[in-house]
């Protein structure tokens, strides 16, 4: 017998065609699959990634998933392998699944360490973005990293040298004399402010000089510019905890005069009152001075907190008289502060200025009015105002400005100051 496909001849000499069990052969005819015998032929149940394409005598052949006409991997490139395929994914994706993977987004922000470095990572599809810490900037489009900013590029310090601190902490400027690092560049350390009481001048770096003279004649690290002039400046004497505003005369006699206001006990300085004779002195009134029947001598010691060696006066005083007698302006500016003079224990002089370390006053109102001897003074009526504008006088270098007002005699008379300033330098 010549048997049909799927059959074979059995028996001799009288054979017959019987079904062939192909599944019982030594080699599985399906290959990558399970064989089930039929009459005739057999069928294959193929493994994933394989399929059979013959009805009678099939075999499991590999499926080329990459050529199936669909986007098998998604955002990536497909490569066929036996029983499946593999994906080479685009940047920002990775392959998941086997033997039939697909490219899915990679959440880079969950990596350890953080891909941004010194910053905060936010996932994107694909890639991620970085919110960098101050002093850093993101570098890279799809997969950025926070890199230190080179703030010194282009030298923002101007006249100074730029140096970077530790990464992420910006830069600092090494500035030459009369400049300071304002946090951005080297700025000229001159005087800022409108020179008013509300906006007094101070050094551009925010610090204060100890007196007007230091503003006018600064050290090597500050500069007084020609446009700066008279007005209010903020000073910080060495023994003061806080700064305060004073009026500065920057033009008279070379400038640098610090004004002590005499209309009130100026809060910036410490005033001490001594009633050397009498009891009608006040240190907290706008009309300070002596006004009493009989002898009176009021001494005001004003602690400036900085040394001075020159004084001058630009004030107005008011005569305080009564009982038909006029007050006078006798001068004793060349005598000791505590000396009794003019041959009388009751004669004290009327208005005198100097320093506490000096042997005596260096300015007096009588001196300004050219009064030179006892009993040779000018007389002023009750309430009459008199200007005491005296030129500069040298005194012993000191930090205490001393002012004395006095009057002698049985009459109710004396002086009080009402306006103006005493200047020291």
mmCIF file of C-alpha atoms in Angstrom:
data_model
loop_
_atom_site.group_PDB
_atom_site.id
_atom_site.type_symbol
_atom_site.label_atom_id
_atom_site.label_comp_id
_atom_site.label_asym_id
_atom_site.label_seq_id
_atom_site.Cartn_x
_atom_site.Cartn_y
_atom_site.Cartn_z
ATOM 1 C CA UNK A 1 0.000 0.000 0.000
ATOM 2 C CA UNK A 2 1.132 3.491 -0.774
ATOM 3 C CA UNK A 3 -0.703 5.231 2.056
ATOM 4 C CA UNK A 4 -2.020 8.766 2.095
ATOM 5 C CA UNK A 5 -0.317 11.425 4.202
ATOM 6 C CA UNK A 6 -0.850 10.735 7.868
ATOM 7 C CA UNK A 7 -1.051 6.988 7.414
ATOM 8 C CA UNK A 8 1.427 4.175 7.123
ATOM 9 C CA UNK A 9 1.209 0.520 5.955
ATOM 10 C CA UNK A 10 1.134 -2.216 8.531
ATOM 11 C CA UNK A 11 1.049 -6.025 7.980
ATOM 12 C CA UNK A 12 2.650 -8.336 5.402
ATOM 13 C CA UNK A 13 2.075 -9.826 3.014
ATOM 14 C CA UNK A 14 -1.362 -8.256 3.297
ATOM 15 C CA UNK A 15 -0.831 -4.695 4.695
ATOM 16 C CA UNK A 16 -3.352 -1.959 5.333
ATOM 17 C CA UNK A 17 -2.965 1.823 5.814
ATOM 18 C CA UNK A 18 -3.358 2.823 9.458
ATOM 19 C CA UNK A 19 -3.127 6.286 11.154
ATOM 20 C CA UNK A 20 0.357 7.510 12.032
ATOM 21 C CA UNK A 21 0.699 8.979 15.551
ATOM 22 C CA UNK A 22 3.131 11.816 14.736
ATOM 23 C CA UNK A 23 2.991 12.990 18.375
ATOM 24 C CA UNK A 24 4.683 9.763 19.447
ATOM 25 C CA UNK A 25 7.746 10.360 17.357
ATOM 26 C CA UNK A 26 11.054 10.945 19.011
ATOM 27 C CA UNK A 27 11.017 14.577 17.934
ATOM 28 C CA UNK A 28 7.986 16.705 18.721
ATOM 29 C CA UNK A 29 6.746 17.789 15.307
ATOM 30 C CA UNK A 30 5.233 20.980 16.813
ATOM 31 C CA UNK A 31 8.548 22.259 18.152
ATOM 32 C CA UNK A 32 7.560 25.138 20.553
ATOM 33 C CA UNK A 33 4.167 23.701 21.337
ATOM 34 C CA UNK A 34 2.092 20.755 22.504
ATOM 35 C CA UNK A 35 1.170 18.018 19.966
ATOM 36 C CA UNK A 36 -2.283 16.326 19.772
ATOM 37 C CA UNK A 37 -2.731 13.432 17.335
ATOM 38 C CA UNK A 38 -5.486 13.479 14.712
ATOM 39 C CA UNK A 39 -6.572 11.001 12.022
ATOM 40 C CA UNK A 40 -4.911 11.916 9.814
ATOM 41 C CA UNK A 41 -2.260 14.414 10.981
ATOM 42 C CA UNK A 42 -2.067 16.268 14.301
ATOM 43 C CA UNK A 43 -2.555 19.723 15.751
ATOM 44 C CA UNK A 44 -0.275 22.024 17.742
ATOM 45 C CA UNK A 45 -1.033 24.225 20.716
ATOM 46 C CA UNK A 46 1.870 26.661 20.388
ATOM 47 C CA UNK A 47 3.690 28.484 23.142
ATOM 48 C CA UNK A 48 3.312 32.304 23.467
ATOM 49 C CA UNK A 49 5.249 33.992 20.719
ATOM 50 C CA UNK A 50 4.704 31.110 18.284
ATOM 51 C CA UNK A 51 1.927 30.028 15.955
ATOM 52 C CA UNK A 52 1.218 27.136 13.498
ATOM 53 C CA UNK A 53 0.275 27.829 9.886
ATOM 54 C CA UNK A 54 -0.365 24.303 8.409
ATOM 55 C CA UNK A 55 -3.590 22.404 9.032
ATOM 56 C CA UNK A 56 -2.513 18.779 8.544
ATOM 57 C CA UNK A 57 1.119 18.813 9.608
ATOM 58 C CA UNK A 58 1.688 22.089 11.418
ATOM 59 C CA UNK A 59 4.756 23.329 13.284
ATOM 60 C CA UNK A 60 5.035 26.208 15.810
ATOM 61 C CA UNK A 61 6.970 28.986 14.184
ATOM 62 C CA UNK A 62 8.197 32.168 15.855
ATOM 63 C CA UNK A 63 5.956 35.213 15.482
ATOM 64 C CA UNK A 64 7.799 38.414 14.432
ATOM 65 C CA UNK A 65 5.899 40.790 16.753
ATOM 66 C CA UNK A 66 8.023 43.666 15.493
ATOM 67 C CA UNK A 67 6.473 43.236 12.045
ATOM 68 C CA UNK A 68 2.866 42.998 13.099
ATOM 69 C CA UNK A 69 2.025 46.531 12.018
ATOM 70 C CA UNK A 70 1.455 47.829 15.564
ATOM 71 C CA UNK A 71 3.596 50.029 17.874
ATOM 72 C CA UNK A 72 4.745 47.052 19.869
ATOM 73 C CA UNK A 73 7.197 48.717 22.277
ATOM 74 C CA UNK A 74 5.656 52.188 22.342
ATOM 75 C CA UNK A 75 8.341 54.912 22.730
ATOM 76 C CA UNK A 76 11.227 52.674 21.748
ATOM 77 C CA UNK A 77 12.716 50.297 19.146
ATOM 78 C CA UNK A 78 11.545 46.660 18.810
ATOM 79 C CA UNK A 79 13.868 43.712 18.148
ATOM 80 C CA UNK A 80 12.419 40.248 17.516
ATOM 81 C CA UNK A 81 13.743 37.262 19.462
ATOM 82 C CA UNK A 82 12.607 33.634 19.536
ATOM 83 C CA UNK A 83 9.317 33.459 21.397
ATOM 84 C CA UNK A 84 8.976 37.187 21.936
ATOM 85 C CA UNK A 85 10.840 40.461 21.443
ATOM 86 C CA UNK A 86 12.862 43.006 23.313
ATOM 87 C CA UNK A 87 12.581 46.804 23.452
ATOM 88 C CA UNK A 88 15.291 49.413 23.350
ATOM 89 C CA UNK A 89 13.374 52.277 24.957
ATOM 90 C CA UNK A 90 13.816 55.980 24.338
ATOM 91 C CA UNK A 91 15.490 58.134 27.009
ATOM 92 C CA UNK A 92 13.227 58.538 29.991
ATOM 93 C CA UNK A 93 11.522 55.138 29.488
ATOM 94 C CA UNK A 94 12.290 51.554 30.447
ATOM 95 C CA UNK A 95 10.967 48.169 29.314
ATOM 96 C CA UNK A 96 8.542 46.290 31.525
ATOM 97 C CA UNK A 97 7.058 42.815 30.915
ATOM 98 C CA UNK A 98 8.412 39.568 29.477
ATOM 99 C CA UNK A 99 8.427 38.056 26.976
ATOM 100 C CA UNK A 100 6.256 40.861 25.541
ATOM 101 C CA UNK A 101 7.562 44.112 27.063
ATOM 102 C CA UNK A 102 6.521 47.709 26.458
ATOM 103 C CA UNK A 103 8.320 50.987 27.158
ATOM 104 C CA UNK A 104 6.887 52.858 30.168
ATOM 105 C CA UNK A 105 7.898 56.162 31.760
ATOM 106 C CA UNK A 106 10.774 56.051 34.241
ATOM 107 C CA UNK A 107 10.209 58.022 37.469
ATOM 108 C CA UNK A 108 13.762 59.277 37.893
ATOM 109 C CA UNK A 109 12.821 61.284 41.002
ATOM 110 C CA UNK A 110 12.661 58.099 43.074
ATOM 111 C CA UNK A 111 16.273 57.294 42.356
ATOM 112 C CA UNK A 112 18.820 57.383 45.151
ATOM 113 C CA UNK A 113 20.573 59.771 45.143
ATOM 114 C CA UNK A 114 18.201 62.441 43.826
ATOM 115 C CA UNK A 115 19.177 63.094 40.188
ATOM 116 C CA UNK A 116 18.883 66.871 40.678
ATOM 117 C CA UNK A 117 21.484 66.990 43.424
ATOM 118 C CA UNK A 118 20.986 70.196 45.496
ATOM 119 C CA UNK A 119 17.368 70.719 44.446
ATOM 120 C CA UNK A 120 13.862 69.250 44.272
ATOM 121 C CA UNK A 121 12.941 66.765 41.512
ATOM 122 C CA UNK A 122 9.550 66.679 39.728
ATOM 123 C CA UNK A 123 8.853 63.799 37.346
ATOM 124 C CA UNK A 124 7.854 64.435 33.730
ATOM 125 C CA UNK A 125 7.114 62.082 30.826
ATOM 126 C CA UNK A 126 9.763 61.693 29.691
ATOM 127 C CA UNK A 127 12.477 63.038 32.007
ATOM 128 C CA UNK A 128 12.084 65.364 35.000
ATOM 129 C CA UNK A 129 12.685 68.939 36.060
ATOM 130 C CA UNK A 130 14.701 70.421 38.924
ATOM 131 C CA UNK A 131 13.885 73.292 41.267
ATOM 132 C CA UNK A 132 17.399 74.142 42.330
ATOM 133 C CA UNK A 133 18.545 75.602 45.624
ATOM 134 C CA UNK A 134 19.737 79.216 45.721
ATOM 135 C CA UNK A 135 23.151 79.488 44.134
ATOM 136 C CA UNK A 136 22.485 76.613 41.699
ATOM 137 C CA UNK A 137 20.866 76.392 38.282
ATOM 138 C CA UNK A 138 19.495 73.422 36.281
ATOM 139 C CA UNK A 139 21.779 72.298 33.462
ATOM 140 C CA UNK A 140 20.389 69.916 30.830
ATOM 141 C CA UNK A 141 16.995 69.666 29.135
ATOM 142 C CA UNK A 142 15.629 66.149 29.604
ATOM 143 C CA UNK A 143 17.768 65.016 32.525
ATOM 144 C CA UNK A 144 18.959 68.201 34.267
ATOM 145 C CA UNK A 145 21.213 68.460 37.282
ATOM 146 C CA UNK A 146 21.624 71.409 39.667
ATOM 147 C CA UNK A 147 25.072 72.875 39.151
ATOM 148 C CA UNK A 148 26.712 75.685 41.080
ATOM 149 C CA UNK A 149 26.319 79.081 39.426
ATOM 150 C CA UNK A 150 29.594 80.819 38.666
ATOM 151 C CA UNK A 151 28.515 84.204 40.009
ATOM 152 C CA UNK A 152 31.985 85.613 39.429
ATOM 153 C CA UNK A 153 31.632 85.320 35.663
ATOM 154 C CA UNK A 154 31.912 88.834 34.274
ATOM 155 C CA UNK A 155 33.175 90.086 37.691
ATOM 156 C CA UNK A 156 30.073 91.647 39.292
ATOM 157 C CA UNK A 157 32.352 93.230 41.915
ATOM 158 C CA UNK A 158 33.447 95.948 39.522
ATOM 159 C CA UNK A 159 36.524 97.584 41.044
ATOM 160 C CA UNK A 160 37.111 94.613 43.365
ATOM 161 C CA UNK A 161 38.016 90.964 43.012
ATOM 162 C CA UNK A 162 35.259 88.360 42.988
ATOM 163 C CA UNK A 163 35.600 85.156 44.994
ATOM 164 C CA UNK A 164 33.193 82.266 45.217
ATOM 165 C CA UNK A 165 32.246 80.915 48.592
ATOM 166 C CA UNK A 166 31.399 77.232 48.992
ATOM 167 C CA UNK A 167 29.212 75.907 46.152
ATOM 168 C CA UNK A 168 25.680 77.194 46.389
ATOM 169 C CA UNK A 169 26.562 80.134 48.605
ATOM 170 C CA UNK A 170 27.117 82.859 46.045
ATOM 171 C CA UNK A 171 30.231 85.010 46.062
ATOM 172 C CA UNK A 172 31.876 87.838 47.910
ATOM 173 C CA UNK A 173 33.831 90.886 46.824
ATOM 174 C CA UNK A 174 37.297 91.817 47.996
ATOM 175 C CA UNK A 175 37.014 95.578 47.647
ATOM 176 C CA UNK A 176 39.786 98.177 47.698
ATOM 177 C CA UNK A 177 39.923 101.037 50.200
ATOM 178 C CA UNK A 178 36.930 103.437 50.271
ATOM 179 C CA UNK A 179 34.723 100.672 48.806
ATOM 180 C CA UNK A 180 32.724 97.981 50.594
ATOM 181 C CA UNK A 181 30.953 94.782 49.597
ATOM 182 C CA UNK A 182 27.219 95.633 49.583
ATOM 183 C CA UNK A 183 26.320 92.007 48.860
ATOM 184 C CA UNK A 184 26.240 92.554 45.114
ATOM 185 C CA UNK A 185 29.203 94.691 44.098
ATOM 186 C CA UNK A 186 31.887 97.022 45.439
ATOM 187 C CA UNK A 187 30.153 100.281 46.351
ATOM 188 C CA UNK A 188 31.862 103.548 47.166
ATOM 189 C CA UNK A 189 31.630 103.942 50.943
ATOM 190 C CA UNK A 190 30.515 107.552 50.930
ATOM 191 C CA UNK A 191 27.660 109.237 52.788
ATOM 192 C CA UNK A 192 24.045 108.266 52.110
ATOM 193 C CA UNK A 193 20.944 110.139 53.263
ATOM 194 C CA UNK A 194 19.178 113.445 52.640
ATOM 195 C CA UNK A 195 20.832 114.980 55.742
ATOM 196 C CA UNK A 196 17.474 115.651 57.388
ATOM 197 C CA UNK A 197 16.419 114.603 60.883
ATOM 198 C CA UNK A 198 14.152 112.000 59.306
ATOM 199 C CA UNK A 199 16.883 110.720 56.993
ATOM 200 C CA UNK A 200 20.267 111.597 58.494
ATOM 201 C CA UNK A 201 23.476 110.828 56.670
ATOM 202 C CA UNK A 202 25.580 107.778 57.451
ATOM 203 C CA UNK A 203 28.189 105.688 55.671
ATOM 204 C CA UNK A 204 26.869 103.772 52.680
ATOM 205 C CA UNK A 205 27.666 100.455 54.381
ATOM 206 C CA UNK A 206 25.162 101.374 57.123
ATOM 207 C CA UNK A 207 27.712 102.174 59.815
ATOM 208 C CA UNK A 208 28.130 105.500 61.581
ATOM 209 C CA UNK A 209 31.064 107.759 62.375
ATOM 210 C CA UNK A 210 31.591 108.731 66.008
ATOM 211 C CA UNK A 211 31.324 112.466 65.290
ATOM 212 C CA UNK A 212 30.817 114.970 62.482
ATOM 213 C CA UNK A 213 34.566 115.515 62.298
ATOM 214 C CA UNK A 214 35.107 111.851 61.434
ATOM 215 C CA UNK A 215 32.594 112.164 58.569
ATOM 216 C CA UNK A 216 34.319 115.321 57.359
ATOM 217 C CA UNK A 217 37.841 113.869 57.665
ATOM 218 C CA UNK A 218 37.351 110.122 57.160
ATOM 219 C CA UNK A 219 39.861 107.310 57.365
ATOM 220 C CA UNK A 220 41.159 105.361 54.373
ATOM 221 C CA UNK A 221 38.013 103.217 54.176
ATOM 222 C CA UNK A 222 35.447 105.998 53.789
ATOM 223 C CA UNK A 223 35.098 109.052 51.571
ATOM 224 C CA UNK A 224 33.505 112.460 52.114
ATOM 225 C CA UNK A 225 32.374 113.781 48.729
ATOM 226 C CA UNK A 226 32.243 117.437 47.841
ATOM 227 C CA UNK A 227 28.468 117.510 47.368
ATOM 228 C CA UNK A 228 27.942 116.528 51.006
ATOM 229 C CA UNK A 229 27.360 119.481 53.298
ATOM 230 C CA UNK A 230 25.653 120.844 56.398
ATOM 231 C CA UNK A 231 22.769 118.846 57.803
ATOM 232 C CA UNK A 232 21.876 115.996 60.108
ATOM 233 C CA UNK A 233 24.133 112.957 60.340
ATOM 234 C CA UNK A 234 23.789 109.784 62.369
ATOM 235 C CA UNK A 235 26.662 109.312 64.809
ATOM 236 C CA UNK A 236 27.643 106.529 67.193
ATOM 237 C CA UNK A 237 30.082 107.699 69.883
ATOM 238 C CA UNK A 238 32.308 104.894 71.235
ATOM 239 C CA UNK A 239 30.518 104.619 74.585
ATOM 240 C CA UNK A 240 26.971 104.681 73.165
ATOM 241 C CA UNK A 241 24.913 101.561 72.515
ATOM 242 C CA UNK A 242 22.766 103.106 69.776
ATOM 243 C CA UNK A 243 23.268 105.749 67.121
ATOM 244 C CA UNK A 244 21.396 109.060 66.997
ATOM 245 C CA UNK A 245 21.155 112.100 64.725
ATOM 246 C CA UNK A 246 23.011 115.370 65.268
ATOM 247 C CA UNK A 247 23.399 118.504 63.209
ATOM 248 C CA UNK A 248 26.798 118.779 61.504
ATOM 249 C CA UNK A 249 28.377 122.018 60.294
ATOM 250 C CA UNK A 250 30.608 120.851 57.459
ATOM 251 C CA UNK A 251 31.523 124.257 55.991
ATOM 252 C CA UNK A 252 32.555 126.661 58.780
ATOM 253 C CA UNK A 253 36.275 126.918 59.480
ATOM 254 C CA UNK A 254 37.060 123.643 57.703
ATOM 255 C CA UNK A 255 33.889 121.882 58.854
ATOM 256 C CA UNK A 256 33.492 118.825 61.011
ATOM 257 C CA UNK A 257 31.627 120.569 63.860
ATOM 258 C CA UNK A 258 29.234 118.417 65.899
ATOM 259 C CA UNK A 259 26.300 120.413 67.231
ATOM 260 C CA UNK A 260 24.952 120.072 70.762
ATOM 261 C CA UNK A 261 21.400 121.386 70.765
ATOM 262 C CA UNK A 262 20.806 123.755 73.670
ATOM 263 C CA UNK A 263 17.036 124.203 73.385
ATOM 264 C CA UNK A 264 16.471 120.866 75.133
ATOM 265 C CA UNK A 265 18.502 118.324 77.049
ATOM 266 C CA UNK A 266 19.371 116.562 73.829
ATOM 267 C CA UNK A 267 18.608 112.863 74.177
ATOM 268 C CA UNK A 268 21.657 111.668 72.284
ATOM 269 C CA UNK A 269 24.101 112.833 74.957
ATOM 270 C CA UNK A 270 24.219 112.358 78.696
ATOM 271 C CA UNK A 271 23.702 115.638 80.615
ATOM 272 C CA UNK A 272 24.691 116.128 84.243
ATOM 273 C CA UNK A 273 23.616 119.204 86.217
ATOM 274 C CA UNK A 274 25.511 120.491 89.262
ATOM 275 C CA UNK A 275 24.045 123.360 91.322
ATOM 276 C CA UNK A 276 27.342 124.742 92.537
ATOM 277 C CA UNK A 277 25.606 127.749 94.091
ATOM 278 C CA UNK A 278 21.884 128.326 94.473
ATOM 279 C CA UNK A 279 19.038 126.037 93.676
ATOM 280 C CA UNK A 280 17.154 127.412 90.665
ATOM 281 C CA UNK A 281 18.813 125.289 87.957
ATOM 282 C CA UNK A 282 16.952 122.898 85.680
ATOM 283 C CA UNK A 283 18.321 120.304 83.280
ATOM 284 C CA UNK A 284 15.031 119.330 81.675
ATOM 285 C CA UNK A 285 13.581 122.636 80.531
ATOM 286 C CA UNK A 286 13.756 124.410 77.187
ATOM 287 C CA UNK A 287 14.849 127.533 79.084
ATOM 288 C CA UNK A 288 17.725 126.213 81.125
ATOM 289 C CA UNK A 289 19.719 128.608 83.270
ATOM 290 C CA UNK A 290 19.995 130.593 86.476
ATOM 291 C CA UNK A 291 17.092 132.674 87.765
ATOM 292 C CA UNK A 292 17.102 133.348 91.461
ATOM 293 C CA UNK A 293 17.427 136.019 94.093
ATOM 294 C CA UNK A 294 21.005 135.949 95.252
ATOM 295 C CA UNK A 295 23.967 133.895 94.087
ATOM 296 C CA UNK A 296 23.472 131.125 91.516
ATOM 297 C CA UNK A 297 25.867 129.049 89.446
ATOM 298 C CA UNK A 298 24.575 126.178 87.306
ATOM 299 C CA UNK A 299 27.019 123.758 85.697
ATOM 300 C CA UNK A 300 26.056 121.396 82.910
ATOM 301 C CA UNK A 301 28.493 118.585 82.038
ATOM 302 C CA UNK A 302 27.543 116.942 78.739
ATOM 303 C CA UNK A 303 29.078 113.549 78.000
ATOM 304 C CA UNK A 304 29.597 113.488 74.233
ATOM 305 C CA UNK A 305 31.253 110.085 74.087
ATOM 306 C CA UNK A 306 34.008 111.255 71.705
ATOM 307 C CA UNK A 307 37.019 113.517 72.145
ATOM 308 C CA UNK A 308 36.952 117.161 71.073
ATOM 309 C CA UNK A 309 39.520 119.957 71.333
ATOM 310 C CA UNK A 310 37.699 122.980 69.882
ATOM 311 C CA UNK A 311 34.417 124.693 70.758
ATOM 312 C CA UNK A 312 32.372 127.535 69.302
ATOM 313 C CA UNK A 313 28.968 128.994 70.116
ATOM 314 C CA UNK A 314 25.963 129.942 68.010
ATOM 315 C CA UNK A 315 23.174 130.321 70.543
ATOM 316 C CA UNK A 316 20.640 132.858 71.787
ATOM 317 C CA UNK A 317 20.158 133.507 75.499
ATOM 318 C CA UNK A 318 17.422 135.399 77.290
ATOM 319 C CA UNK A 319 17.973 137.767 80.220
ATOM 320 C CA UNK A 320 15.943 136.717 83.252
ATOM 321 C CA UNK A 321 15.694 139.812 85.458
ATOM 322 C CA UNK A 322 13.312 141.387 87.867
ATOM 323 C CA UNK A 323 12.978 143.773 90.785
ATOM 324 C CA UNK A 324 14.199 146.725 88.761
ATOM 325 C CA UNK A 325 17.658 145.288 88.184
ATOM 326 C CA UNK A 326 19.178 144.207 84.879
ATOM 327 C CA UNK A 327 21.367 141.160 84.342
ATOM 328 C CA UNK A 328 24.845 141.523 82.863
ATOM 329 C CA UNK A 329 27.368 139.527 80.835
ATOM 330 C CA UNK A 330 30.554 139.892 82.870
ATOM 331 C CA UNK A 331 33.269 137.539 81.663
ATOM 332 C CA UNK A 332 35.654 135.418 83.661
ATOM 333 C CA UNK A 333 36.615 132.950 80.968
ATOM 334 C CA UNK A 334 40.300 132.860 81.890
ATOM 335 C CA UNK A 335 39.802 131.839 85.505
ATOM 336 C CA UNK A 336 39.594 128.386 87.011
ATOM 337 C CA UNK A 337 36.199 126.757 86.850
ATOM 338 C CA UNK A 338 35.854 126.783 90.630
ATOM 339 C CA UNK A 339 37.693 130.021 91.487
ATOM 340 C CA UNK A 340 35.944 132.859 93.318
ATOM 341 C CA UNK A 341 37.043 135.999 91.528
ATOM 342 C CA UNK A 342 36.701 139.763 91.148
ATOM 343 C CA UNK A 343 37.438 140.094 94.807
ATOM 344 C CA UNK A 344 34.000 138.920 95.792
ATOM 345 C CA UNK A 345 32.794 135.557 96.948
ATOM 346 C CA UNK A 346 29.460 136.263 95.308
ATOM 347 C CA UNK A 347 30.685 137.013 91.789
ATOM 348 C CA UNK A 348 30.523 134.052 89.434
ATOM 349 C CA UNK A 349 30.390 135.258 85.819
ATOM 350 C CA UNK A 350 27.414 134.784 83.542
ATOM 351 C CA UNK A 351 27.809 132.363 80.581
ATOM 352 C CA UNK A 352 30.910 130.235 80.016
ATOM 353 C CA UNK A 353 31.889 127.257 77.811
ATOM 354 C CA UNK A 354 34.843 124.858 77.760
ATOM 355 C CA UNK A 355 35.823 121.271 78.514
ATOM 356 C CA UNK A 356 35.821 119.640 81.916
ATOM 357 C CA UNK A 357 39.564 118.869 81.773
ATOM 358 C CA UNK A 358 40.481 122.440 80.950
ATOM 359 C CA UNK A 359 41.568 124.682 83.817
ATOM 360 C CA UNK A 360 38.728 127.055 83.023
ATOM 361 C CA UNK A 361 36.293 128.166 80.321
ATOM 362 C CA UNK A 362 37.605 129.201 76.927
ATOM 363 C CA UNK A 363 34.480 131.058 75.756
ATOM 364 C CA UNK A 364 32.087 133.395 77.548
ATOM 365 C CA UNK A 365 29.283 135.684 76.467
ATOM 366 C CA UNK A 366 31.106 138.605 78.025
ATOM 367 C CA UNK A 367 34.164 137.736 75.973
ATOM 368 C CA UNK A 368 32.042 137.688 72.838
ATOM 369 C CA UNK A 369 30.722 141.146 73.762
ATOM 370 C CA UNK A 370 34.251 142.427 74.485
ATOM 371 C CA UNK A 371 33.774 142.727 78.234
ATOM 372 C CA UNK A 372 37.148 142.482 79.887
ATOM 373 C CA UNK A 373 36.914 143.620 83.506
ATOM 374 C CA UNK A 374 34.827 143.206 86.578
ATOM 375 C CA UNK A 375 32.040 145.736 86.779
ATOM 376 C CA UNK A 376 32.331 146.513 83.071
ATOM 377 C CA UNK A 377 29.538 144.393 81.660
ATOM 378 C CA UNK A 378 26.583 145.000 79.418
ATOM 379 C CA UNK A 379 23.152 145.129 81.028
ATOM 380 C CA UNK A 380 20.057 143.554 79.546
ATOM 381 C CA UNK A 381 16.424 144.006 80.373
ATOM 382 C CA UNK A 382 14.074 141.280 81.447
ATOM 383 C CA UNK A 383 13.208 139.028 78.489
ATOM 384 C CA UNK A 384 15.787 140.570 76.179
ATOM 385 C CA UNK A 385 17.477 138.050 73.884
ATOM 386 C CA UNK A 386 21.192 138.225 73.199
ATOM 387 C CA UNK A 387 23.147 136.329 70.530
ATOM 388 C CA UNK A 388 26.223 134.518 71.716
ATOM 389 C CA UNK A 389 28.020 133.790 68.453
ATOM 390 C CA UNK A 390 31.634 133.217 69.403
ATOM 391 C CA UNK A 391 34.416 132.101 67.136
ATOM 392 C CA UNK A 392 36.246 128.830 67.646
ATOM 393 C CA UNK A 393 38.423 128.433 70.706
ATOM 394 C CA UNK A 394 40.841 125.654 71.566
ATOM 395 C CA UNK A 395 40.423 123.746 74.789
ATOM 396 C CA UNK A 396 41.915 120.717 76.483
ATOM 397 C CA UNK A 397 41.021 117.533 74.622
ATOM 398 C CA UNK A 398 38.137 115.965 76.487
ATOM 399 C CA UNK A 399 34.879 114.049 76.067
ATOM 400 C CA UNK A 400 32.895 116.273 78.489
ATOM 401 C CA UNK A 401 31.536 119.611 77.273
ATOM 402 C CA UNK A 402 31.037 121.990 80.216
ATOM 403 C CA UNK A 403 28.611 124.926 80.265
ATOM 404 C CA UNK A 404 28.131 127.292 83.203
ATOM 405 C CA UNK A 405 25.507 129.963 83.792
ATOM 406 C CA UNK A 406 25.777 132.254 86.788
ATOM 407 C CA UNK A 407 24.559 135.418 88.425
ATOM 408 C CA UNK A 408 25.375 137.199 91.660
ATOM 409 C CA UNK A 409 23.611 139.754 93.794
ATOM 410 C CA UNK A 410 20.405 140.254 95.748
ATOM 411 C CA UNK A 411 18.261 140.756 92.671
ATOM 412 C CA UNK A 412 16.118 138.133 90.945
ATOM 413 C CA UNK A 413 18.141 137.890 87.762
ATOM 414 C CA UNK A 414 20.039 135.459 85.559
ATOM 415 C CA UNK A 415 20.159 133.807 82.126
ATOM 416 C CA UNK A 416 18.458 131.041 80.216
ATOM 417 C CA UNK A 417 19.214 129.735 76.753
ATOM 418 C CA UNK A 418 16.408 129.581 74.231
ATOM 419 C CA UNK A 419 17.820 128.640 70.830
ATOM 420 C CA UNK A 420 20.906 127.619 68.925
ATOM 421 C CA UNK A 421 23.764 125.186 69.198
ATOM 422 C CA UNK A 422 27.161 124.787 70.749
ATOM 423 C CA UNK A 423 29.602 123.174 68.332
ATOM 424 C CA UNK A 424 32.544 120.950 69.204
ATOM 425 C CA UNK A 425 35.250 119.431 67.069
#
